Coordinates of C-alpha atoms (C1' of nucleotides) in Angstrom, one line a residue:
Chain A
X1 CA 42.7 -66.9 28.6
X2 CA 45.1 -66.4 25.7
X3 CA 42.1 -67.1 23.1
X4 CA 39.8 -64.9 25.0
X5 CA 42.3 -61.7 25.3
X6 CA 44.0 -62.2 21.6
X7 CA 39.9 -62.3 20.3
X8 CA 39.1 -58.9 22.4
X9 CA 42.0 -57.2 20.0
X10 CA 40.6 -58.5 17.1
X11 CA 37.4 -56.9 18.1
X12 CA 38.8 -53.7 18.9
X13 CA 40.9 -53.7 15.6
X14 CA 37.9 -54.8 14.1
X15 CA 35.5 -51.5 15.6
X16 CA 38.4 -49.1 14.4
X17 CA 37.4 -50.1 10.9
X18 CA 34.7 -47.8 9.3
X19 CA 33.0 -50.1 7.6
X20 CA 32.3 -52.2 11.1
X21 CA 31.9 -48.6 13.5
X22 CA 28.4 -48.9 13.1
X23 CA 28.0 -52.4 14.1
X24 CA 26.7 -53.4 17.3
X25 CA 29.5 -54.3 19.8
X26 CA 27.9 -57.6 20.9
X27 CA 28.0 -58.7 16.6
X28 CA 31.6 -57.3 16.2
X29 CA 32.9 -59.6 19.0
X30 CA 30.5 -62.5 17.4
X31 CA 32.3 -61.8 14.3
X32 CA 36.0 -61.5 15.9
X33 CA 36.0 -65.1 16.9
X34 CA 36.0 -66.0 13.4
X35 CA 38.5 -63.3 12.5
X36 CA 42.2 -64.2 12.2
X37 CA 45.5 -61.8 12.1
X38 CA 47.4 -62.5 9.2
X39 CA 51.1 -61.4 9.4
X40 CA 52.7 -61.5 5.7
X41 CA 56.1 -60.2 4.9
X42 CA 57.7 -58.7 2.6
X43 CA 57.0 -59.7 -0.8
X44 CA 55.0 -62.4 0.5
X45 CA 51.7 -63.0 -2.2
X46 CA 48.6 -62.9 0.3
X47 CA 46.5 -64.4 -2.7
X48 CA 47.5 -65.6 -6.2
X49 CA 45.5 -65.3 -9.3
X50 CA 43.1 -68.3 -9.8
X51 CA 42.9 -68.5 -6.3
X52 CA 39.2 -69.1 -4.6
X53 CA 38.2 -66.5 -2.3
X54 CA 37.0 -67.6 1.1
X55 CA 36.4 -64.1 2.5
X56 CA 37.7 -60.4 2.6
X57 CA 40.6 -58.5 3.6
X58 CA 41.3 -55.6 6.3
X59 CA 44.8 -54.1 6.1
X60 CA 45.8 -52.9 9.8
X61 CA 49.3 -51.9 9.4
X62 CA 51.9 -52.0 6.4
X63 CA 50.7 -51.9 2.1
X64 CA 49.5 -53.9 -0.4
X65 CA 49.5 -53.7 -3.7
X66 CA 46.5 -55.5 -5.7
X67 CA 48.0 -56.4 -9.7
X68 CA 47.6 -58.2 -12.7
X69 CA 50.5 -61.1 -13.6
X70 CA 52.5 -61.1 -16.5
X71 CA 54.5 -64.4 -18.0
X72 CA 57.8 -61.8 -17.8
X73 CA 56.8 -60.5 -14.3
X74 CA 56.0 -57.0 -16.0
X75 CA 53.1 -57.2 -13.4
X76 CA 50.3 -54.0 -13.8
X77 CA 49.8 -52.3 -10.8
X78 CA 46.2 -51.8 -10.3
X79 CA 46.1 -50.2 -6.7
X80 CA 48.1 -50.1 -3.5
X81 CA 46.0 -50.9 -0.5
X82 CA 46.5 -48.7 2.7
X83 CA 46.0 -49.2 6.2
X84 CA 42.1 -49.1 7.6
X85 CA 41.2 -50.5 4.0
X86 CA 39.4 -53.5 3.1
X87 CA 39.5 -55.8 0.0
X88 CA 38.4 -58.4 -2.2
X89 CA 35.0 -57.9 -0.6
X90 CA 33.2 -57.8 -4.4
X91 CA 35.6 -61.1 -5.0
X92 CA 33.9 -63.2 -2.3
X93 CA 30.6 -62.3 -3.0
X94 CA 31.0 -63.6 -6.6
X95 CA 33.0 -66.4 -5.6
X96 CA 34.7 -66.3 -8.9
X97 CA 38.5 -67.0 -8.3
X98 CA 40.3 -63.8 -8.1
X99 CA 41.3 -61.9 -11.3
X100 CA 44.8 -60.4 -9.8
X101 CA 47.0 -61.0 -6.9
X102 CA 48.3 -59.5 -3.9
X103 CA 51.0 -58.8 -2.1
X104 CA 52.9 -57.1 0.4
X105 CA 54.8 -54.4 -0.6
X106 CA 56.3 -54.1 3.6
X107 CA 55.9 -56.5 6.6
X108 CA 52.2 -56.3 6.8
X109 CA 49.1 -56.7 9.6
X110 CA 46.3 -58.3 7.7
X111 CA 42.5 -58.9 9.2
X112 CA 41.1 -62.3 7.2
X113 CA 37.1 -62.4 7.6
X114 CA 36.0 -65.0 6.3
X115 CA 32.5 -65.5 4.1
X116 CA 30.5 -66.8 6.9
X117 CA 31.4 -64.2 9.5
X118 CA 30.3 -61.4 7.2
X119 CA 27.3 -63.1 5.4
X120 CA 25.7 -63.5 9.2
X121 CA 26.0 -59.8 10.4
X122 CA 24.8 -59.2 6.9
X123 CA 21.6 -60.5 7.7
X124 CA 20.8 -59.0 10.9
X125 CA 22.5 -55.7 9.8
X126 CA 21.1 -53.5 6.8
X127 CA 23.1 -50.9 7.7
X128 CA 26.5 -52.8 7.0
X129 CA 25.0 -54.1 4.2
X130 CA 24.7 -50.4 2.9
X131 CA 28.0 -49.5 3.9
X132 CA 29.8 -52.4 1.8
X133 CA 27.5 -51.3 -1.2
X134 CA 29.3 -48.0 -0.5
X135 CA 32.4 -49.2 -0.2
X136 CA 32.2 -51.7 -3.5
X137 CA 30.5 -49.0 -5.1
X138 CA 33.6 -46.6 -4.5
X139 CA 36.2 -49.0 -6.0
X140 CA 33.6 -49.6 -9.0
X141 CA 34.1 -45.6 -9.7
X142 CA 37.6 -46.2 -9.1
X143 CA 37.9 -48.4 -12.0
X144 CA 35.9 -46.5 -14.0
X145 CA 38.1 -43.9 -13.6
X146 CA 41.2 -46.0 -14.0
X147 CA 39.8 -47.3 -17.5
X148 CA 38.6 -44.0 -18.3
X149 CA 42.2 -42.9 -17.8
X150 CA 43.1 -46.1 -19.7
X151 CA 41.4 -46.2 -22.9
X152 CA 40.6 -42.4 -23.3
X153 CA 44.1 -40.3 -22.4
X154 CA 47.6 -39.8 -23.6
X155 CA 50.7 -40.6 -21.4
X156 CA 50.7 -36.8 -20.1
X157 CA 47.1 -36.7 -19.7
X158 CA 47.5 -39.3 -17.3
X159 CA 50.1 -37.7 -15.1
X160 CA 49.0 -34.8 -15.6
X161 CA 45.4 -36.4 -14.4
X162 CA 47.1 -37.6 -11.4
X163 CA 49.1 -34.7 -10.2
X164 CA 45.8 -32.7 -10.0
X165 CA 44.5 -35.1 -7.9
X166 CA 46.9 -35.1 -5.6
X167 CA 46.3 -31.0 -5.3
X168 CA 45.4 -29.6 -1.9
X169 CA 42.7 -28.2 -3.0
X170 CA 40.9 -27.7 -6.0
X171 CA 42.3 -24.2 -7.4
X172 CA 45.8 -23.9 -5.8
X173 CA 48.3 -22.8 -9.1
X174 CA 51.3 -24.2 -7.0
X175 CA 51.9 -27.3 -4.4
X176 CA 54.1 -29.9 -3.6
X177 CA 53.1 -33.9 -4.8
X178 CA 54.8 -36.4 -2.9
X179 CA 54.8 -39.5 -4.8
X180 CA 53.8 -42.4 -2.4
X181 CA 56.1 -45.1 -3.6
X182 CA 59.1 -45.7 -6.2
X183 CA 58.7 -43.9 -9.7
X184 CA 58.1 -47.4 -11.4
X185 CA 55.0 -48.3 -8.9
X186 CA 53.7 -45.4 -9.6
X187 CA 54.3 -45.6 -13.5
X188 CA 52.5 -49.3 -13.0
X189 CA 49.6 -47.5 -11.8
X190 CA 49.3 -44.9 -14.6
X191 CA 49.6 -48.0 -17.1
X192 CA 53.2 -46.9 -18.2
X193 CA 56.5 -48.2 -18.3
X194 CA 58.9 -46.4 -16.1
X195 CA 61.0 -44.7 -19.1
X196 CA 57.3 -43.5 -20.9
X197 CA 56.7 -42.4 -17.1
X198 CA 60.6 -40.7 -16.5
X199 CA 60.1 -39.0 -20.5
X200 CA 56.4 -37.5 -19.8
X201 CA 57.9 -35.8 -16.3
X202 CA 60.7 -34.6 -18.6
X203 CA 58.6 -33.0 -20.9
X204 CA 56.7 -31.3 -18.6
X205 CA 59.9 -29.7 -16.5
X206 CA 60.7 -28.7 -19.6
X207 CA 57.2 -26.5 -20.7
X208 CA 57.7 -24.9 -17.2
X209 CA 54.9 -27.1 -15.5
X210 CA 56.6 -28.9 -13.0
X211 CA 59.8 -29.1 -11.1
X212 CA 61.2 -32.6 -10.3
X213 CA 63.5 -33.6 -7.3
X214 CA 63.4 -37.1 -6.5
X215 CA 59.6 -38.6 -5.7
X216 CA 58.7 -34.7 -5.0
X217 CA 57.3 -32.8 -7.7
X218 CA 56.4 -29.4 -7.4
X219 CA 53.5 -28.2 -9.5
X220 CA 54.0 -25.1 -11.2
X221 CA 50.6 -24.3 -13.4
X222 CA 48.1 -25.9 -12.1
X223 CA 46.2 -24.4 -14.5
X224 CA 48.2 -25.6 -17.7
X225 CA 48.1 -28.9 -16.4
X226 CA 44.5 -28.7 -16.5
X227 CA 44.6 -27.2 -20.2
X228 CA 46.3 -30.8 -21.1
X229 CA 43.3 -33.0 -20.6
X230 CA 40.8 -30.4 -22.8
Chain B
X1 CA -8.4 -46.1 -11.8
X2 CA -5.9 -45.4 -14.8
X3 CA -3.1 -44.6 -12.0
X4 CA -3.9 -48.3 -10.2
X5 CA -3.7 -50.2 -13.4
X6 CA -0.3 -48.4 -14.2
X7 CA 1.4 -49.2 -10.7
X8 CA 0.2 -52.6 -11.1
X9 CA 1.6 -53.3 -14.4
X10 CA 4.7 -51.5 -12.9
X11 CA 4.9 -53.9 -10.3
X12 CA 4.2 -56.5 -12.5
X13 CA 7.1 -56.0 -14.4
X14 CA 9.5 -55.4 -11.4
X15 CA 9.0 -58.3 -10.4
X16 CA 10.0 -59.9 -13.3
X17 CA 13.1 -58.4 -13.0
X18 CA 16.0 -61.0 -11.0
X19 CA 17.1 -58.4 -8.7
X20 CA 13.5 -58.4 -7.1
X21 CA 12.2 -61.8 -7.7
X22 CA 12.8 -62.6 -3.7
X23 CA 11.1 -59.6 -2.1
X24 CA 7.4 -59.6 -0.5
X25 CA 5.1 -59.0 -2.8
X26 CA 3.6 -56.1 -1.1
X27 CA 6.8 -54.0 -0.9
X28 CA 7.3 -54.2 -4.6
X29 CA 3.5 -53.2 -5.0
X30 CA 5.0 -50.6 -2.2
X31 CA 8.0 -49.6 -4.7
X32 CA 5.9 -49.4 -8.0
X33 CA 4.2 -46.4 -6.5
X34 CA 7.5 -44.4 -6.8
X35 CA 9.0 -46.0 -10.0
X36 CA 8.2 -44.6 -13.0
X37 CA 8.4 -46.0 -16.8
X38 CA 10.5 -43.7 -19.5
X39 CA 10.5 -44.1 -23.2
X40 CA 13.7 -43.3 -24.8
X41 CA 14.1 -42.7 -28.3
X42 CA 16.7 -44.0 -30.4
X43 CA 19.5 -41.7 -30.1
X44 CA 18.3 -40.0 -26.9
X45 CA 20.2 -39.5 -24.3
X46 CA 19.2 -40.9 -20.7
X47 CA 21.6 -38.8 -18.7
X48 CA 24.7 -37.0 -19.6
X49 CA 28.8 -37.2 -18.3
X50 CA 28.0 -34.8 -15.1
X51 CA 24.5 -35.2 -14.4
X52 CA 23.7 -35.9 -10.4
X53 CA 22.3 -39.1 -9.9
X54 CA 18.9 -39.8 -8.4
X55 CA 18.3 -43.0 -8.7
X56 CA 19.2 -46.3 -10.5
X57 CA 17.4 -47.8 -14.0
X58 CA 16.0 -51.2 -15.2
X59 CA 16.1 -51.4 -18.9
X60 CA 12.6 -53.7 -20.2
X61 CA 13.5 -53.4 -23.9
X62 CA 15.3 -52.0 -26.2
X63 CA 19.3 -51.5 -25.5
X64 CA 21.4 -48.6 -24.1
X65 CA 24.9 -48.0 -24.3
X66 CA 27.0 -46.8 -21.5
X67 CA 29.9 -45.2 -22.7
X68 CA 32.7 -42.3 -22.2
X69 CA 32.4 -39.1 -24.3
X70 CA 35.3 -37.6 -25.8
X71 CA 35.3 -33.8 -27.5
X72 CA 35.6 -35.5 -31.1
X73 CA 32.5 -37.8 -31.1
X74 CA 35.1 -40.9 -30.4
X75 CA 33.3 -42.2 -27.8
X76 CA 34.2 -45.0 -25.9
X77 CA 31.3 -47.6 -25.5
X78 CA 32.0 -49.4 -22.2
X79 CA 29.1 -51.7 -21.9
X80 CA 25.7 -52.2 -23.8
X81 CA 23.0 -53.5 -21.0
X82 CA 20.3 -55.7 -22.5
X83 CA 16.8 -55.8 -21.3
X84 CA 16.4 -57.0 -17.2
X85 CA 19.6 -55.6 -16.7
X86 CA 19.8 -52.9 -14.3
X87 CA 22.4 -50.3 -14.0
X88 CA 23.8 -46.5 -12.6
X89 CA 23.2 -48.5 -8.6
X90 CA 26.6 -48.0 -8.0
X91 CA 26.9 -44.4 -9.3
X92 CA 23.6 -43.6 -7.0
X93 CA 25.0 -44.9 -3.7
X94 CA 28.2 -42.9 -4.5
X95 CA 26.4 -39.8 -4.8
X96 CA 28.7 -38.4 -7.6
X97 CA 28.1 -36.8 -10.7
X98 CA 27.6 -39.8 -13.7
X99 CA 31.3 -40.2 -15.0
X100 CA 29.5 -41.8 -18.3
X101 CA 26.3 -41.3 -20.2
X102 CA 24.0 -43.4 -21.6
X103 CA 22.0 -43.5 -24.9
X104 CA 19.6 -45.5 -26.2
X105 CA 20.4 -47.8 -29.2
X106 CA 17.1 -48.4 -30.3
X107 CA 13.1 -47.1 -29.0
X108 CA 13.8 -48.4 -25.4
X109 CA 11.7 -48.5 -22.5
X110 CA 13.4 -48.0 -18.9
X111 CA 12.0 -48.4 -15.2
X112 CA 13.7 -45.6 -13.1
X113 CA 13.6 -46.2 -9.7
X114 CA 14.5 -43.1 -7.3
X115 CA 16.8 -43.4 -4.9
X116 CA 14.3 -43.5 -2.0
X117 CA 12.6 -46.3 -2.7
X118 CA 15.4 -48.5 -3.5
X119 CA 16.8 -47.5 0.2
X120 CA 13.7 -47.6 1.9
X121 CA 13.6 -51.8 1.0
X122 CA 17.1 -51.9 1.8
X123 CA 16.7 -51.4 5.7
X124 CA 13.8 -53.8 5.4
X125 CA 15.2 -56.5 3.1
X126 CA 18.7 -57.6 3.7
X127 CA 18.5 -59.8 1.2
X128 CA 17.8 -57.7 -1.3
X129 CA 21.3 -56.1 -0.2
X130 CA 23.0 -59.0 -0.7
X131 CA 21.6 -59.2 -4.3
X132 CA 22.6 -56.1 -5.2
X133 CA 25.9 -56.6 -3.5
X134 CA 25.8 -59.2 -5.9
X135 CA 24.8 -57.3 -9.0
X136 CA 27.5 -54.8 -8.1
X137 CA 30.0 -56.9 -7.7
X138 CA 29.5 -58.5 -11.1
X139 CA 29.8 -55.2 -13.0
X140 CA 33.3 -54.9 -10.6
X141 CA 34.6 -57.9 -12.0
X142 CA 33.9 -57.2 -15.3
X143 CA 34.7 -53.9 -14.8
X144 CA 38.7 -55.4 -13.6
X145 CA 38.3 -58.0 -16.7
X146 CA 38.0 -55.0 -18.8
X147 CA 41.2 -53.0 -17.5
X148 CA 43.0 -56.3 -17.7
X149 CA 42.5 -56.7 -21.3
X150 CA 43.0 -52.9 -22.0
X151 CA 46.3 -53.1 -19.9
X152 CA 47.8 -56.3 -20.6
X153 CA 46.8 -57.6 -24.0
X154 CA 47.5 -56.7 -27.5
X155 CA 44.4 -55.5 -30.0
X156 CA 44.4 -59.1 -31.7
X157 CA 44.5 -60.9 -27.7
X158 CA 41.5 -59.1 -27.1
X159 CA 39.3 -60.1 -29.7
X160 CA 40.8 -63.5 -29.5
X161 CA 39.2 -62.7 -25.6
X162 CA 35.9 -62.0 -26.8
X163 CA 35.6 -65.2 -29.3
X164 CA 36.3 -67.3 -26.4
X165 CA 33.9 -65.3 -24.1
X166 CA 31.1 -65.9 -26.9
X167 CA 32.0 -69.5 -26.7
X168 CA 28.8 -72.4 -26.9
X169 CA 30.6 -74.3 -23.8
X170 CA 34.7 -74.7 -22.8
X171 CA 36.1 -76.8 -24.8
X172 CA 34.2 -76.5 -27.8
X173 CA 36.7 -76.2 -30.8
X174 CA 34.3 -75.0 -33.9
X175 CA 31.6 -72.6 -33.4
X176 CA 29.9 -69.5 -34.6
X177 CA 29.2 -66.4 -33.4
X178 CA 27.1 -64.1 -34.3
X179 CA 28.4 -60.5 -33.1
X180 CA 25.9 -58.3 -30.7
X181 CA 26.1 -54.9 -32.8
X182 CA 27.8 -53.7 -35.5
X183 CA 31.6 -53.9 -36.0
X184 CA 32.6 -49.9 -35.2
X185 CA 30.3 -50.8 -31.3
X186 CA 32.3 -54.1 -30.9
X187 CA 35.4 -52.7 -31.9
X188 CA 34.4 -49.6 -29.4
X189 CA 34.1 -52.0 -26.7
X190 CA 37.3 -53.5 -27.4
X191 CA 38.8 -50.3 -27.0
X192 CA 40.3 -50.3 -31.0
X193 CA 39.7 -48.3 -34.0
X194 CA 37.0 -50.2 -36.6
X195 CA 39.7 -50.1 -39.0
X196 CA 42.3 -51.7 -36.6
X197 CA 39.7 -54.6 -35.7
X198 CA 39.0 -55.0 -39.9
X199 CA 42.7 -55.8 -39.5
X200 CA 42.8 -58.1 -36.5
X201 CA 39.6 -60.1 -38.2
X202 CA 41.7 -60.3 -41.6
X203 CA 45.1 -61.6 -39.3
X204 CA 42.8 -64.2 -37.4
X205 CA 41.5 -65.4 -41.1
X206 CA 44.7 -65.3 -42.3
X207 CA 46.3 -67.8 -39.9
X208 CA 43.3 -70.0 -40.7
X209 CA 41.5 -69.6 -37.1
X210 CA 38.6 -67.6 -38.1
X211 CA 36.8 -66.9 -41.2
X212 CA 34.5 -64.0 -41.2
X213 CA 30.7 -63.2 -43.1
X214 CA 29.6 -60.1 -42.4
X215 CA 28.5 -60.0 -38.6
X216 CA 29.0 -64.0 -38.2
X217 CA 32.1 -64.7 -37.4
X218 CA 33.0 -68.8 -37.6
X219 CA 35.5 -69.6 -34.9
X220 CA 37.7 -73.4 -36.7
X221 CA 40.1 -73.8 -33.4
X222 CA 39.6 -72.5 -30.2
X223 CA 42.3 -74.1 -29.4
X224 CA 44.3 -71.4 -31.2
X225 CA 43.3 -68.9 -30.0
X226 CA 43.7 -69.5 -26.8
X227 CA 47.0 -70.1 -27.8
X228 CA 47.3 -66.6 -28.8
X229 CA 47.2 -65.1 -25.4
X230 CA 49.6 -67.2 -23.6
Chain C
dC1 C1' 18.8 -49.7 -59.3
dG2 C1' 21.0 -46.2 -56.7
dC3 C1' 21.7 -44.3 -52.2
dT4 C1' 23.5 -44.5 -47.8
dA5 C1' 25.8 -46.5 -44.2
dA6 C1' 29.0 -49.9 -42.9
dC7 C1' 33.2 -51.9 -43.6
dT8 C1' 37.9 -52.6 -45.6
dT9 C1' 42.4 -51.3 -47.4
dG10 C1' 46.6 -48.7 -48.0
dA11 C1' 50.0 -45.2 -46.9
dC12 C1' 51.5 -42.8 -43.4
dA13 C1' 52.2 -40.7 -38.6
dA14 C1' 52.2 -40.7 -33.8
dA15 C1' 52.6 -42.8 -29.4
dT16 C1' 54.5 -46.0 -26.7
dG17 C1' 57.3 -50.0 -25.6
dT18 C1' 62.0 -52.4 -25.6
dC19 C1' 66.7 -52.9 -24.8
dA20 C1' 71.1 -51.5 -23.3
dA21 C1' 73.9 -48.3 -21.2
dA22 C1' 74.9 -44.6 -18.4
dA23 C1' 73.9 -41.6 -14.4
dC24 C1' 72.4 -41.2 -9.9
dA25 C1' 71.2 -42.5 -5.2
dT26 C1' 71.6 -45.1 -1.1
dG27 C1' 73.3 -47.8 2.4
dT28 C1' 77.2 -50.8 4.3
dG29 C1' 81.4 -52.2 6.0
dG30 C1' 86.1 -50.9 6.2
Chain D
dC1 C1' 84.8 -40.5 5.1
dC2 C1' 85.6 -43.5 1.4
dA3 C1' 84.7 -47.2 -1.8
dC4 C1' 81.8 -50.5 -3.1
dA5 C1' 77.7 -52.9 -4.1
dT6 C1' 72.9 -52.5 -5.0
dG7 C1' 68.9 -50.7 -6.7
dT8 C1' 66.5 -46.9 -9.0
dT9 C1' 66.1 -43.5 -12.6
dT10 C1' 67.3 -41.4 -16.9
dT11 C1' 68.7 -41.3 -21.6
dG12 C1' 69.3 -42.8 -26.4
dA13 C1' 68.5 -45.6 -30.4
dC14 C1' 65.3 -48.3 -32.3
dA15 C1' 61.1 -51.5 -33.1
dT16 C1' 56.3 -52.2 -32.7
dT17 C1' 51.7 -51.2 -32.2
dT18 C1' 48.0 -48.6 -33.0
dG19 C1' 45.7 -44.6 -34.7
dT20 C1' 44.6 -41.3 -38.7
dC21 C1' 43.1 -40.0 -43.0
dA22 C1' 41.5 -40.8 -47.5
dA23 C1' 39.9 -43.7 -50.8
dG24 C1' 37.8 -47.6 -52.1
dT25 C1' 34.5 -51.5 -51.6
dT26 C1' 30.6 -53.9 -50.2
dA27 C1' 26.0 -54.6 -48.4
dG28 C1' 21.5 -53.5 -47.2
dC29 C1' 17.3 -51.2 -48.3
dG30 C1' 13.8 -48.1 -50.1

DNA sequence: CGCTAACTTGACAAATGTCAAAACATGTGG
DNA sequence: CCACATGTTTTGACATTTGTCAAGTTAGCG
């Protein structure tokens, strides 16, 4: 009874997810039997580097933050995983250990399908399969971007890159960025260190751009922001 | 007649290519009807930064460099595909303008298969999907090993990475290798300056790990460099 | 040969990281 | 409401890394 009612969540936490609300109902309860919750605290690592995949991940509720290791614990931030998001789908089809590690950045709801559970519907269902080529195909433009960003701009083209998009809409001169997590997360993202990160905002509150006030920055010139990249 | 013989010797070659070897014979007959062969001159360009993508390509010979253009001519080579590598699948699924373009190193000849008839096989061959899930997820990977070594290693750590990459077999502690391209493409994909990869070379030979004749470089202990990226 | 392109070298400049300290914020218990 | 402890952010001085520019050098090739 227990088994039976805790399954029937899965299955409706698994529908919810866009990559599965296309899925027949009778395959997504097939699939949530093999489908476990994962509860992971606080600073717990889901996954270390090195480790073998055995399946993907399904954030319900909390964040995760996906980085590279350092020896000195200067980790690299390389994305922060929200709820309704999936990951290390392209991991498990390689089967190649994974390159970075995860963990949980709050108390955290994780789904854990394994290999097998996907690789089935897979078969029977092109349209999923078209759906994860989306999805993988996404974060692939994703890190293009990011090494784009990486290898091609300055410090202030990368803020700079990041406040516009965060815009409303392309075109507004003047909104409000929230920034979604502690300055230094957020510098680990841009690949900077916090003080390059604290310097660059300095620089451009102080050539009118921007207004700082604590992880709110209001954008000024959207337009001389743009000027920046060239 | 001409037409028949061309589609045949289309089909011919696609299914030569891995990412087809599996699929009926008739739908890649079925395919070759909408695929069409380009020539592209040394130099050309394939498609541009911007361009909206219709399709994906399959290079047969020759050699094409993806890569990130900058205002200066610095480009940024991100990958060079060899022949029977295909490439641009993920940027066609997306649906979003190229964020790189791609020229041809050399007199190259390309199979560019529109987006239709890459789709139309998808809903009937799932495992085809699961190939180019595959495929896809390769170019991921590679994609993350690249922002890892842009983000997290020095200049000399990274070409110490790509001696080890070129590597006979783990473990081997003497070997040569004979670099791809010239030194300004290697040092491109590196992400350095030719003149700070001159310099990196002359440290390695320095320290006795390397020693360096024009494009053959002779690795004496793999061991040490390993060594070097801790 | 002699020309062109590829590669190397040196002197220098710019960008970014490192370390340490100070300033600021935030939450807790008295 | 204060005082303290804790964690985050900023600032300054400095070191390091890498890029830039210009001038050589070398190597391939007609």
């Amino acid at each position: 009874m227990m088994m039976a009612k805790r399954s029937n969540d899965l299955a409706e936490a698994l529908r919810r997810v866009p990559l599965f609300s296309k899925v027949e109902p009778d395959d997504v309860v097939a699939m949530a039997e093999h489908v476990r919750e994962l509860h992971v605290e606080r600073g717990e690592i889901l996954f270390q580097k090195g480790d073998q995949p055995h399946g993907f991940y399904i954030l319900l509720e909390g964040r995760i933050t996906l980085a590279f290791p350092s020896e000195q614990g200067t980790e690299r931030i390389l994305e922060v995983i929200k709820p309704g998001e999936s990951f290390g789908e392209a991991l498990m089809f390689l089967g190649q250990p994974y390159p970075i590690f995860s963990q949980a950045g709050v108390d955290s709801r994780v789904l854990d399908i394994p290999e097998e559970a996907i690789t089935n519907l897979l078969d029977k269902d092109c349209r999923l399969a078209k759906r994860m080529l989306a999805g993988i195909s996404i974060r692939l433009h994703e890190l293009i971007s990011n090494l784009e960003a990486c290898s091609m701009r300055s410090s202030a083209q990368r803020v700079a890159c990041m406040l516009q998009h965060a815009a409303p809409s392309a075109g507004t001169q003047e909104y409000d960025v929230q920034l979604p997590a502690a300055k230094h997360i957020v510098a680990s993202q841009l690949n900077l260190t916090p003080e390059t990160f604290s310097r660059v905002l300095h620089v451009l509150t102080e050539s009118g751009l921007i207004e700082v006030s604590g992880r709110v920055i209001k954008v000024l010139n959207a337009e001389g922001l743009r000027k920046l990249q060239l």
